[in-house]
Structure formats: C-alpha cells, structure tokens
mmCIF file of C-alpha atoms and ligand atoms in Angstrom:
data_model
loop_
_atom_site.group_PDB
_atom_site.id
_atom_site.type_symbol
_atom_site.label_atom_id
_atom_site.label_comp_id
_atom_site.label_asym_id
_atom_site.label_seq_id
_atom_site.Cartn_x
_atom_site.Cartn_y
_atom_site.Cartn_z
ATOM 1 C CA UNK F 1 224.788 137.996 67.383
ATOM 2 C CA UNK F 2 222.800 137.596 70.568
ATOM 3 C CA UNK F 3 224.226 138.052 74.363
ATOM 4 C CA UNK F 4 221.748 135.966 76.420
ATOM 5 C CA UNK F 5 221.651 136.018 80.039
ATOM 6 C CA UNK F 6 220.442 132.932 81.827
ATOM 7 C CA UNK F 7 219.170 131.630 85.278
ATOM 8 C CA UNK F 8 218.813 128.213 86.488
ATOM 9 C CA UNK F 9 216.319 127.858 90.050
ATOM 10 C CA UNK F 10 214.937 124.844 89.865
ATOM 11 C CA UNK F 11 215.971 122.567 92.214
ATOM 12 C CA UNK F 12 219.152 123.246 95.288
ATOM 13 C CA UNK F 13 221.544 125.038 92.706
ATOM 14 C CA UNK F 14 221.597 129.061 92.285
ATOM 15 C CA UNK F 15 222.971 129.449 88.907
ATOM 16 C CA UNK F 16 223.136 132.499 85.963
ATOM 17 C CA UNK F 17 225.447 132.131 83.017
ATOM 18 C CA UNK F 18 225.876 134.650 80.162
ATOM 19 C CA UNK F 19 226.414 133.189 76.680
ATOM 20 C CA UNK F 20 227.056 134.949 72.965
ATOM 21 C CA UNK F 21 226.144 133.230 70.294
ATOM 22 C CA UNK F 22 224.588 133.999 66.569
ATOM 23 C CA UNK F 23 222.252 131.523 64.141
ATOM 24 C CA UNK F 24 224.272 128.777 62.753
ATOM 25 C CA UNK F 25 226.912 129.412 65.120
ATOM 26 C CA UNK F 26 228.796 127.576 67.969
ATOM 27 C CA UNK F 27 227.400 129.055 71.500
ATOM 28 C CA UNK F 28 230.264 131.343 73.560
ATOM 29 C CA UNK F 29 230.081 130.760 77.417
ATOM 30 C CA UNK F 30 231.546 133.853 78.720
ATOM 31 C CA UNK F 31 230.619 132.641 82.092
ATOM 32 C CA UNK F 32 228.520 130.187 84.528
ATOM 33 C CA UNK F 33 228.952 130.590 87.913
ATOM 34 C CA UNK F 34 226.633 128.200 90.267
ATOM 35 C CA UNK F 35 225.828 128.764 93.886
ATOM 36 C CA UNK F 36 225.511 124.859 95.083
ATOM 37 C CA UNK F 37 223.176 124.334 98.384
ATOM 38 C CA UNK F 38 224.480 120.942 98.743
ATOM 39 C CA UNK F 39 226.013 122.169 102.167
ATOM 40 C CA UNK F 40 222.450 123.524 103.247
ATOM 41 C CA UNK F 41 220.665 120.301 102.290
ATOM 42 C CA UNK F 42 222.578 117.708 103.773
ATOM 43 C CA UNK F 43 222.342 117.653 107.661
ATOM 44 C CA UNK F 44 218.625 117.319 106.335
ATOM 45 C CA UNK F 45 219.618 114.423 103.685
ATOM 46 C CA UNK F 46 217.710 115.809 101.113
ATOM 47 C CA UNK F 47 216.479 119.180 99.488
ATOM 48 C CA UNK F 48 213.999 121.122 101.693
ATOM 49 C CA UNK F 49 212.163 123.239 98.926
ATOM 50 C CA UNK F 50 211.543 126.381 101.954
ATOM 51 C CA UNK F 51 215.634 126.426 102.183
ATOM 52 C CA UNK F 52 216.059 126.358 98.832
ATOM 53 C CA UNK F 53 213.965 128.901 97.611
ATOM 54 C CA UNK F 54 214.967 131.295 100.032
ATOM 55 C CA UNK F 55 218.689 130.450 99.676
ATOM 56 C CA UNK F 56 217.732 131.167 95.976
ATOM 57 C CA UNK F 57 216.313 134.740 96.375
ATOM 58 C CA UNK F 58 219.479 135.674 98.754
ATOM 59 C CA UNK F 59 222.208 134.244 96.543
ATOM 60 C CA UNK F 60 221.251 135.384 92.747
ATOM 61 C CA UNK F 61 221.741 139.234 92.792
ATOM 62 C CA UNK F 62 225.173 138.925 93.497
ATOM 63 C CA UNK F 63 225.524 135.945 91.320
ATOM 64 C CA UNK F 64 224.253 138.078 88.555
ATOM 65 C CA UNK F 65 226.905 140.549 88.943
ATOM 66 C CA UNK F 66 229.464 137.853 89.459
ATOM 67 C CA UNK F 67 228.138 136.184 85.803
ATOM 68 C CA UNK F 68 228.698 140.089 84.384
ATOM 69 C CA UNK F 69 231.884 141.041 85.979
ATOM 70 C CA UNK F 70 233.387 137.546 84.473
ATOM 71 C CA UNK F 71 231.995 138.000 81.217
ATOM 72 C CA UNK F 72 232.981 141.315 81.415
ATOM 73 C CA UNK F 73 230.300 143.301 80.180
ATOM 74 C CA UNK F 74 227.635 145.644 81.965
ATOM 75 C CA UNK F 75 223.858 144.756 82.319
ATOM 76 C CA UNK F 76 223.126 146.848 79.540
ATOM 77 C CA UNK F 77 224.825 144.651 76.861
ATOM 78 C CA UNK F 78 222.426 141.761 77.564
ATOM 79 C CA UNK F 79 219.964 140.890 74.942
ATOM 80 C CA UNK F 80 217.726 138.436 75.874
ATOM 81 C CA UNK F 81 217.235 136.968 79.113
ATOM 82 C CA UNK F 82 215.977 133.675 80.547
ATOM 83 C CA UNK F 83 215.432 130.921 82.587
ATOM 84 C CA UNK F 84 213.764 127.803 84.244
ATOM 85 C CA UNK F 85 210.180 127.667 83.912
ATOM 86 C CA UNK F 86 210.158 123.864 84.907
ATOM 87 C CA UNK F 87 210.000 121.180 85.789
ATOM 88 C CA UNK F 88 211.365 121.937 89.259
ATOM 89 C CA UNK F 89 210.377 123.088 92.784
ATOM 90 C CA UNK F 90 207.514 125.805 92.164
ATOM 91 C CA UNK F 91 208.657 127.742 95.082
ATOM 92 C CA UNK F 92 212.598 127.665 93.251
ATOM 93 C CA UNK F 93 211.075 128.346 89.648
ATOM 94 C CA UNK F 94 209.551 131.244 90.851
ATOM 95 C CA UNK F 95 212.962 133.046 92.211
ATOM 96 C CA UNK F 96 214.801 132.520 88.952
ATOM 97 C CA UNK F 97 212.243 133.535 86.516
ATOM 98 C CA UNK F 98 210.603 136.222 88.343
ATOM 99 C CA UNK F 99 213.791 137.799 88.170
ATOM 100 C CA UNK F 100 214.533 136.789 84.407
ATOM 101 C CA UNK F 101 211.145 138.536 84.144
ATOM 102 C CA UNK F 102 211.719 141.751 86.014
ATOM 103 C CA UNK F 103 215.127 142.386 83.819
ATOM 104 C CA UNK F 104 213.421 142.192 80.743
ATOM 105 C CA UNK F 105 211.003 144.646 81.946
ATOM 106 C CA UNK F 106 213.024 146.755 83.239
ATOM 107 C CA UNK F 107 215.123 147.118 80.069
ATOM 108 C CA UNK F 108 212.866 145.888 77.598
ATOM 109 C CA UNK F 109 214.533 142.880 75.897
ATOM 110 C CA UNK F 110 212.997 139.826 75.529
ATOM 111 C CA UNK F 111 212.403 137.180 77.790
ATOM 112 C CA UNK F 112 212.672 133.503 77.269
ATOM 113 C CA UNK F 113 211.614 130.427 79.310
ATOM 114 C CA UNK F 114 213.256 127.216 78.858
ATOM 115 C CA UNK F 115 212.578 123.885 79.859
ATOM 116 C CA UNK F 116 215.488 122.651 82.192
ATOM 117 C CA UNK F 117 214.971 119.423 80.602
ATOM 118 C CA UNK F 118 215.364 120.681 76.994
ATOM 119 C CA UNK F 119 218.650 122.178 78.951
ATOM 120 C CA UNK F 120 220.244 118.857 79.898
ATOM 121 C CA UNK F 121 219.102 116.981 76.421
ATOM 122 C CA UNK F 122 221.252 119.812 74.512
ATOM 123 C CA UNK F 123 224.448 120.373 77.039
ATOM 124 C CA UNK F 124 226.320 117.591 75.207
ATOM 125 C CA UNK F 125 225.818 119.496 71.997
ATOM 126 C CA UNK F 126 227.083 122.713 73.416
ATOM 127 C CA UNK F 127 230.407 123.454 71.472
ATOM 128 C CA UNK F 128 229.113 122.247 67.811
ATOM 129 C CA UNK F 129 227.112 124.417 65.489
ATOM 130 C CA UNK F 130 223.916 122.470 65.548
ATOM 131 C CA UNK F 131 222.208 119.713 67.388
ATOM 132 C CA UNK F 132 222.396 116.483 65.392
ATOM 133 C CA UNK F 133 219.876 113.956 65.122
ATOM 134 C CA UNK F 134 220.495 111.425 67.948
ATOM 135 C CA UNK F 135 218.844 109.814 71.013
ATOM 136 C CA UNK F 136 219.525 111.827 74.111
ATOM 137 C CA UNK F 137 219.858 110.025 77.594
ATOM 138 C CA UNK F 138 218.984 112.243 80.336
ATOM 139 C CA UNK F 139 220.369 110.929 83.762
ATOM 140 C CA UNK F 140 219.643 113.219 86.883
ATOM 141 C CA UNK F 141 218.622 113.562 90.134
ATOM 142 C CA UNK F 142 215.022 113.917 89.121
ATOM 143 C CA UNK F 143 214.547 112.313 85.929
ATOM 144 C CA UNK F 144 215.778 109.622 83.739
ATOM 145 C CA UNK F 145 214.558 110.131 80.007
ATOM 146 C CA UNK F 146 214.910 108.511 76.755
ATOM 147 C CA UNK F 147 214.425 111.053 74.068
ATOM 148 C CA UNK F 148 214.538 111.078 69.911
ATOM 149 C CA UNK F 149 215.894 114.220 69.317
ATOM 150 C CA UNK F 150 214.947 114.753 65.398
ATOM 151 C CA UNK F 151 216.692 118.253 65.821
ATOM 152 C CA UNK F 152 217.089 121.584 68.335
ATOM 153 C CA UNK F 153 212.952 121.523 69.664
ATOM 154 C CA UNK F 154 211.996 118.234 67.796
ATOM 155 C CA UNK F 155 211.577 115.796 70.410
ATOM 156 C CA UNK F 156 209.515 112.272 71.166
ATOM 157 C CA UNK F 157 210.020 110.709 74.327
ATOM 158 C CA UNK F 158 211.273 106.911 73.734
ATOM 159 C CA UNK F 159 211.023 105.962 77.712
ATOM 160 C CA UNK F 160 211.338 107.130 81.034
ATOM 161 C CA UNK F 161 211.332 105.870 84.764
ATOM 162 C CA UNK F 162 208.304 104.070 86.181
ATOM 163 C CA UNK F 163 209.536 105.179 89.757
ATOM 164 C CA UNK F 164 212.694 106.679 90.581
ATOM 165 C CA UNK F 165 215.371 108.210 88.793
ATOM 166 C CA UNK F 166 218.513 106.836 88.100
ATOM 167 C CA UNK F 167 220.334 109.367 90.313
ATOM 168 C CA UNK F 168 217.555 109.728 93.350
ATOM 169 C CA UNK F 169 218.545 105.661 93.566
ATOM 170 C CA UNK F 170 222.067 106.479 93.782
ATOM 171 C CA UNK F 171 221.129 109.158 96.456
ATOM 172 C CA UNK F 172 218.854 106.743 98.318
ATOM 173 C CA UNK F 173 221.308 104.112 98.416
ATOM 174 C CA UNK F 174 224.277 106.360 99.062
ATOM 175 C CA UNK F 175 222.132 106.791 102.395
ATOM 176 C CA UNK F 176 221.575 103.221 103.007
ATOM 177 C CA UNK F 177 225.033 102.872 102.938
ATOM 178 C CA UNK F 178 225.641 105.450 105.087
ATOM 179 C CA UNK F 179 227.256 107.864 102.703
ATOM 180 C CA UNK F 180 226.743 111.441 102.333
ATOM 181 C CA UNK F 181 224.140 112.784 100.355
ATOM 182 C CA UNK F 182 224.125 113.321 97.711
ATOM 183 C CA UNK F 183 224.925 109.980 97.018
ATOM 184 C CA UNK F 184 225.764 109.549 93.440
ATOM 185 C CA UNK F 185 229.434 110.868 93.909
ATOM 186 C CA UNK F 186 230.484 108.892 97.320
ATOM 187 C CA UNK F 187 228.903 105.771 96.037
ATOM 188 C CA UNK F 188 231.107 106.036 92.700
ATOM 189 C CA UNK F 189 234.304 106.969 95.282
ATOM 190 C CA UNK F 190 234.114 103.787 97.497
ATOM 191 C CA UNK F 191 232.483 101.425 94.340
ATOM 192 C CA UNK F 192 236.649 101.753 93.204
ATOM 193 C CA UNK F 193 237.479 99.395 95.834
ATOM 194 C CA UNK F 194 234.700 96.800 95.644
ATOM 195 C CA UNK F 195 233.793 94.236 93.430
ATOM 196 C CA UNK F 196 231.081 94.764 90.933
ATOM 197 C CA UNK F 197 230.361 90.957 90.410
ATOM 198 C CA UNK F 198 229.923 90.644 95.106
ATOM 199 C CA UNK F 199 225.814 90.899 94.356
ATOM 200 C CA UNK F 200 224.053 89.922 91.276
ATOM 201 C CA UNK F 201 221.628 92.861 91.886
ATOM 202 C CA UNK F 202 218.341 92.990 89.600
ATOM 203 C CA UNK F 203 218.463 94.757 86.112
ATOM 204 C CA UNK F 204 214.988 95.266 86.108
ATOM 205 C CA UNK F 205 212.589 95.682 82.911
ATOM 206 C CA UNK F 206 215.220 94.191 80.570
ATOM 207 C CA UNK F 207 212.550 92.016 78.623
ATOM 208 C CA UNK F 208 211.007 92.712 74.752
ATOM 209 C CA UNK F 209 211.742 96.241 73.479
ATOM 210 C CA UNK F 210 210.637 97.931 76.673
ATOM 211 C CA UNK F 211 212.443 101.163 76.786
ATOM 212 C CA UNK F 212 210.825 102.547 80.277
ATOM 213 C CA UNK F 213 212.955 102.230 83.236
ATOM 214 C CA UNK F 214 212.577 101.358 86.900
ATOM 215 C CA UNK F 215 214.954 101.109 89.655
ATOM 216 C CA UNK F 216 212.722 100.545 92.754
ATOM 217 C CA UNK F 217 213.545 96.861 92.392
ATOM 218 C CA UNK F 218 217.233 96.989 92.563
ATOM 219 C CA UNK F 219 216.919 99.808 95.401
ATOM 220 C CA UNK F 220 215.102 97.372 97.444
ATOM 221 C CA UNK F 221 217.586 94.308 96.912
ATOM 222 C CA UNK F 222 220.089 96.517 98.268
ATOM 223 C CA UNK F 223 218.348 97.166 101.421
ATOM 224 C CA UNK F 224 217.552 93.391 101.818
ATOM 225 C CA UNK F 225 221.142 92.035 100.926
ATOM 226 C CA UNK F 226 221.774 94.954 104.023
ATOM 227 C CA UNK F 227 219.371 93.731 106.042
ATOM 228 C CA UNK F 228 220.433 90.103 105.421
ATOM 229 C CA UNK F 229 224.018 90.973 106.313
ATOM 230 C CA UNK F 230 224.538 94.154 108.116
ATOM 231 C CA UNK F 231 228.328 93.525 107.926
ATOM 232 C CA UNK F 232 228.281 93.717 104.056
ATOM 233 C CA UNK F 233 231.419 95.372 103.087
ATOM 234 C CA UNK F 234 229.901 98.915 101.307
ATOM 235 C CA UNK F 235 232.492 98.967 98.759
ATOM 236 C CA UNK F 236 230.922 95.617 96.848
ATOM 237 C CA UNK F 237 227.452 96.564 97.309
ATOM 238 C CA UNK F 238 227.744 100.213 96.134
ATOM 239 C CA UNK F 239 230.219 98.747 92.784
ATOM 240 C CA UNK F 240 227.655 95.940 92.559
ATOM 241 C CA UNK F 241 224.610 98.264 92.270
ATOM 242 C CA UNK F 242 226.488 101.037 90.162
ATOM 243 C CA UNK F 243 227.439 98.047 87.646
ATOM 244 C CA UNK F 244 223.608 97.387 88.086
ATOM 245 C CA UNK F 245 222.564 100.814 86.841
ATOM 246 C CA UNK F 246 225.202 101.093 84.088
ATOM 247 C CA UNK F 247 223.669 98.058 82.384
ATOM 248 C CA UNK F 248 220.315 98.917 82.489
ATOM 249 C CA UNK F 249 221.168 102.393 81.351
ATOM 250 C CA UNK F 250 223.363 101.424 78.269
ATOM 251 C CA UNK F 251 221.513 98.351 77.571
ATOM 252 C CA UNK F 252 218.245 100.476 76.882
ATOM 253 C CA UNK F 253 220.165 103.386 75.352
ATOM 254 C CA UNK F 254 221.169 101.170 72.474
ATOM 255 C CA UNK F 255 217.999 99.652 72.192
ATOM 256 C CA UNK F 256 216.587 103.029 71.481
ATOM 257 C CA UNK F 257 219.444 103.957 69.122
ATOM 258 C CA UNK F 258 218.538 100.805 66.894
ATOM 259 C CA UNK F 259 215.146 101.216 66.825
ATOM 260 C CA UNK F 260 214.912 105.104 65.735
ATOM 261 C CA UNK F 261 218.353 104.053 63.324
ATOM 262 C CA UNK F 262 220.440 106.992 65.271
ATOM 263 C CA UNK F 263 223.731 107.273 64.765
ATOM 264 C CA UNK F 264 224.774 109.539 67.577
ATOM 265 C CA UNK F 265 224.092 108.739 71.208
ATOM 266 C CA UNK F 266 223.927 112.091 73.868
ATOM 267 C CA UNK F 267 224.270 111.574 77.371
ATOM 268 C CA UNK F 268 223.448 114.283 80.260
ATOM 269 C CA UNK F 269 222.520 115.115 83.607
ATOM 270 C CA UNK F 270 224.215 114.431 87.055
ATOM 271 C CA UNK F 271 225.114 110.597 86.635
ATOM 272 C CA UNK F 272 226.682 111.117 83.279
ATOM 273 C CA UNK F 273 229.574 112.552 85.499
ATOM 274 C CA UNK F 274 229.683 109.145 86.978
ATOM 275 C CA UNK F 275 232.980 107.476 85.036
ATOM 276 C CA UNK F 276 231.920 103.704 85.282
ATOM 277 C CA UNK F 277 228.912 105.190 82.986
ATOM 278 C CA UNK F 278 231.104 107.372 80.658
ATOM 279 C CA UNK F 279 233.022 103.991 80.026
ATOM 280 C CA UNK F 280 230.622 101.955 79.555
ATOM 281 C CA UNK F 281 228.891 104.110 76.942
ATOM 282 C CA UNK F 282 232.043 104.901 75.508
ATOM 283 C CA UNK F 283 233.028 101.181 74.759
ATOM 284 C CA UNK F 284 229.960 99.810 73.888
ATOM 285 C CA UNK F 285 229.063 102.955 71.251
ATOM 286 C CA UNK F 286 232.702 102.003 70.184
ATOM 287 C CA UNK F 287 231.697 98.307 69.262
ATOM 288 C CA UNK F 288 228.165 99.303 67.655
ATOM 289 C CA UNK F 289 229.962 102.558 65.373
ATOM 290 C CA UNK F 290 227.984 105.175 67.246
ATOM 291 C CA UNK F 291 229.506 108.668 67.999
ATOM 292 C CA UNK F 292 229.036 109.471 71.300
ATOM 293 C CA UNK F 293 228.624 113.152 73.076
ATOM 294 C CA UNK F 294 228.867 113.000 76.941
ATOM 295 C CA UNK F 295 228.013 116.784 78.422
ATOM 296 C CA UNK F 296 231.615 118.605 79.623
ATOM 297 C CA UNK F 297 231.829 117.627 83.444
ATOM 298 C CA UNK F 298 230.890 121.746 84.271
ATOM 299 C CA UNK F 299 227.208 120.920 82.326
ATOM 300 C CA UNK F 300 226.115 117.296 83.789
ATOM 301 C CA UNK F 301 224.798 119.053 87.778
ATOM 302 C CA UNK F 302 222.930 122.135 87.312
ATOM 303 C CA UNK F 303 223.682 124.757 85.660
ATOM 304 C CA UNK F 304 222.695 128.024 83.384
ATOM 305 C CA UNK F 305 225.103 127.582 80.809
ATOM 306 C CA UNK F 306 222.762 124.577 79.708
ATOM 307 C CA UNK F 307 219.462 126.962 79.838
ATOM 308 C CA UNK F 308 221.631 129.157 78.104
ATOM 309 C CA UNK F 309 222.327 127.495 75.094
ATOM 310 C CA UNK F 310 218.934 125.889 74.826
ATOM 311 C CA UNK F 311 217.193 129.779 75.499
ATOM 312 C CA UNK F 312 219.595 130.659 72.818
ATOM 313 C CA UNK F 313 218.392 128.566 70.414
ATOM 314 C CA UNK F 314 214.391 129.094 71.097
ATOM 315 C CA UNK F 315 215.690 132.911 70.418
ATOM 316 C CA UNK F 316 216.666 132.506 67.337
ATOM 317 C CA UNK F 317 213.879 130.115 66.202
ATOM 318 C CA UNK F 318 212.029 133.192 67.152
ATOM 319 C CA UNK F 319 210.400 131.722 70.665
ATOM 320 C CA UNK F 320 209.942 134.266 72.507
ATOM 321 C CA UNK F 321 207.475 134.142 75.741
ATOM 322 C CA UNK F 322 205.341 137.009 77.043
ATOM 323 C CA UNK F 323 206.448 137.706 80.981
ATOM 324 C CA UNK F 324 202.768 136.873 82.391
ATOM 325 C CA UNK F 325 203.469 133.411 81.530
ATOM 326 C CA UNK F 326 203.696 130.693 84.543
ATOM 327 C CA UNK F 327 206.235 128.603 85.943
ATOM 328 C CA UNK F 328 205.044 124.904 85.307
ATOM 329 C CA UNK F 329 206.528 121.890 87.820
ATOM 330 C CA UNK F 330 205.082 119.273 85.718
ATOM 331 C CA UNK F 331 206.278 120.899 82.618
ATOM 332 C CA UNK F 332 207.329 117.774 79.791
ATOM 333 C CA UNK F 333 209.583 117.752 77.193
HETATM 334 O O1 KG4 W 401 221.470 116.821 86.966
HETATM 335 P P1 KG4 W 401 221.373 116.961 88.447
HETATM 336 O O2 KG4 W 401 221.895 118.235 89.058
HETATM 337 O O3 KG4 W 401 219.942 116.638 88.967
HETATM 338 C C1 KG4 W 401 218.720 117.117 88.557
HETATM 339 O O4 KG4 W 401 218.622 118.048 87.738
HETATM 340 O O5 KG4 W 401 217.769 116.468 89.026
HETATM 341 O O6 KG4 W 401 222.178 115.741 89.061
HETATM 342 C C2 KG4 W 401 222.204 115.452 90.426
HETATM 343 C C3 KG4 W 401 222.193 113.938 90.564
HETATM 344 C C4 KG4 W 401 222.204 113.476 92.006
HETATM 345 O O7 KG4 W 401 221.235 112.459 92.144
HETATM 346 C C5 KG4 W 401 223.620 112.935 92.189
HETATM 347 O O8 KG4 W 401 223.712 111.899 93.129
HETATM 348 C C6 KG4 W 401 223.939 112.436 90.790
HETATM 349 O O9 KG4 W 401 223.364 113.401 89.928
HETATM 350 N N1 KG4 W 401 225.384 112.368 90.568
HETATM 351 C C7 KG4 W 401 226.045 111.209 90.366
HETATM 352 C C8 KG4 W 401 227.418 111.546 90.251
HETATM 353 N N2 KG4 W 401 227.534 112.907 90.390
HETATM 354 C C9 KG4 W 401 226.279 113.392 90.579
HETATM 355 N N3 KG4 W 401 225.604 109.942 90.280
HETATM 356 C C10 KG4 W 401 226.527 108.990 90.081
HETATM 357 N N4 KG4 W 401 227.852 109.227 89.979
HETATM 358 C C11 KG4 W 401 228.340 110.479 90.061
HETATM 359 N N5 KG4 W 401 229.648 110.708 89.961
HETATM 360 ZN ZN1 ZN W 402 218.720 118.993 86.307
#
C-alpha cells in the first residue's frame, strides 16, 4: 500500500491530487483539486507561459494543503511523491516538480516523474485493476496521439498530428467564431443548434492506412466559408466542423484498432469531454464489438489524479527517478 502525492504544472492548470493504491490493486483518489487559469488566460485568448508559471508558484502551496486536508491525512503520511516532467511549458514544469522534488527531500521518500502524456493514455483505466491491452486515443489541447498500449509502460505510437491538435483547432476556431476561448466547450454549446450536414468541411488524410492526423486543412475551410459569407450562421459552421473532427477521429481510431487486432478502444484528454465524440465512439465501437473506456469527465482537462495513477504505477514497477533529473518539454511517449 502506497499513498502517492501528485502535481500536475504543465500547461494553465495548478493541480495536486493524493491517491492510495497497492500492486494489483484498483487506484483510491482521496482527492484532486485543480486550480484552472482559464480566467487569467482569456482576455489574452490564449495561455501566456510568464502568467502561468507564476500563477503556478502562487497557487500550489495552498493547493497542497487543500489535496491533504480532503484526503484527510497530514504530510507525513505521503509516500511517494510526483509530478509532470513534460511535455509542457518549461517555465510551468519547473514549478510543479521542483516542488515534488523539494518534498521528497525534505522527508526523504521517493520521487517520481511522470509523463503527462502517459497520464492522459491511462485516466480511462483509472478504476480497474490493470491497464488492458488496447489502442489509446489521446485528444487535447496540445496533442492528438494514436498509441498501442501493449500494457501499463508498453507503448508504440500508431499516429499523431502533422500540425495542430484536435483541440487547439477547436480553440482556434472557437475564436474565429467569435467564441470564448477556450473554444472546445462553446463550440460544442452552440454546434446543438446547427446543422452538422450546413458545410461539407474537409476530413483530411482519410486515404490508405494513414493513421497521422492533420487538421490545418479543415481549420482553414472554416475561415474561407467565413470569409466567403461573413453572415454564416455560427451554429452550422461550428456543428459542421465538430462533425468534421469526430469523423476523422473515430474513423482513424478504428483503423488502428484493426490493424494492431485490439479489442478495447481508450479515449482521453480535453475533447473526449466533448459528447458528439463520446457518441460517436460509443456507437460505432458498439457496431464493430469493441469495449470502449472514455476517461470520467473530472480526468479528460488537466489534472493530478491522472499523474497520479500513472506515478503510481511506475512506483510499483520500481521507477523511481533521482531529484537532479530535468524537466523535458519535448518529452515523447
Ligand atoms: O487535456 P487538456 O487540458 O489539454 C492539454 O493537456 O493540452 O484539454 C484542453 C483542450 C482545449 O483545447 C479545449 O478546447 C478542449 O480540450 N475541450 C473540448 C471540450 N472541452 C475541452 N473540446 C471539444 N469539446 C469539449 N466539450
Ligand atoms: Zn493535458
């Protein structure tokens, strides 16, 4: 039985989570509690790393006490602690795992860095007592990934995005639209009252077996078909593009699923929150006799609980890391 604290700083969300958990058992969340910058980003209409780091360093001592008060248990019941070493922001990495770091030192557990991607590719695995073989699909704000998860720290990428990710197009075109950032939630709130079928929007790289992605192509019809027709009514572009993006995505997913014979399908990150995507995965894994595992709605955005459970398990496969080791903001799966 292992109590592992956890901190997530890699991007615009502050977040520790404490977890209890033992080999061969189900993870315990006895808290997560995430300190969103969303607020702090937007009159800017994106993340501005300088805010965000220093937003970091003021918000996670008292979200560390927060995590323990909820869990309720004192600092010195921890047993391991970790977080982000990347990929991420370098200046964000640095707040959450120099202070991972200094905890360990100070009380002399160990310390372990995760990878926040390794984070998202197990959150939909988070209540069972291991990770099955499947294909994970990793859909966030910073990176779209195809993976072959063999099992827990077995892992071949399958694809990935040529140029952006599937929810940094949703953001872009949220703002093209005029919407809020970040996009990806306004854009599914006002696609409920368009029609998906207004604009026959590009599904790009569809051909052969390719399993990379790209969404450049569709982002840029959109601004045409605006630029075309500034009166375009926003609800049928932005359900016209999501529909778009939901193709593509489950399209390629099962592709991948064939090819590597999986029979379980995991789905994480930011836009697996997005319900048009849910349903569309859910019907079409329905049809094909693939289980599917979508990440709980509290573990698709950032979070700890996710670096948690995946620090968790590098603990008890004995992966420990020594605390001169670097943040990384290229660091790959
Ligand atoms: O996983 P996450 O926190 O990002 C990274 O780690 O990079 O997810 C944030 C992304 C943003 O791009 C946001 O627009 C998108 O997830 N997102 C959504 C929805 N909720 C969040 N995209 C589409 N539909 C949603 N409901
Ligand atoms: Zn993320």
């Amino acid at each position: 039985m292992a109590v592992f604290l956890a901190i997530e700083s890699s991007c615009d969300e502050t977040a520790v989570a404490i977890l209890r958990g033992e080999p061969g058992g189900a993870a315990e969340v006895l808290s997560s509690e995430v300190a969103s910058q969303i607020e702090e980003h937007r009159e800017h209409g994106g993340v501005v790393p300088e805010v965000a780091s220093r937003s970091h360093s003021l918000n996670l001592n008292s979200l560390v006490e927060k995590a323990l008060a909820t869990a309720g248990i004192g600092m010195g019941s921890v047993d391991v602690f970790g977080a982000t070493m990347g990929p991420g922001l370098a200046s964000s990495l640095l707040v959450g795992s120099t202070a991972a770091k200094a905890m360990s030192c100070v009380s002399g557990k160990p310390f372990v860095g995760v990878n926040h991607m390794e984070g998202h590719l197990l959150s939909p695995f988070m209540d069972r007592t291991a990770v099955p073989k499947h294909v994970g699909l990793i859909v966030s704000g910073g990176h779209t990934l195809l993976m072959n998860v063999r099992a827990a720290g077995d892992y071949k990428q399958l694809g990935s995005t040529r140029d952006d990710a599937a929810g940094e197009a949703f953001d872009k075109v949220g703002k093209m639209l005029g919407l809020p950032y970040p996009g990806g939630p306004e854009i599914e709130k006002v696609a409920k009252d368009g029609d998906a079928r207004a604009y026959d929007f590009p599904r790009s790289m569809m051909q052969g077996g390719e399993l990379d992605f790209s969404f450049s192509g569709l982002k840029t019809a959109v601004l045409y078909t605006l630029q075309k027709d500034p009166n375009a009514k926003v609800a049928d572009v932005a359900a016209s593009f999501q529909a778009a993006v939901v193709d593509v995505l489950v399209e390629k997913t099962m592709r991948a699923a064939k090819l590597v014979r999986a029979e379980v399908i995991g789905l994480s990150g930011g836009v697996s929150l997005n319900r048009a995507v849910r349903e569309a995965f859910s019907s079409r894994c329905e049809k094909e006799g693939i289980e599917l595992a979508v990440a709980k709605p509290g573990v698709c955005t950032d979070n700890a609980a996710m670096i948690g459970f995946a620090g968790l398990l590098r603990f008890f496969a004995g992966k420990c890391d020594a605390l001169d080791g670097d943040i990384d903001p290229n660091l790959r799966l």
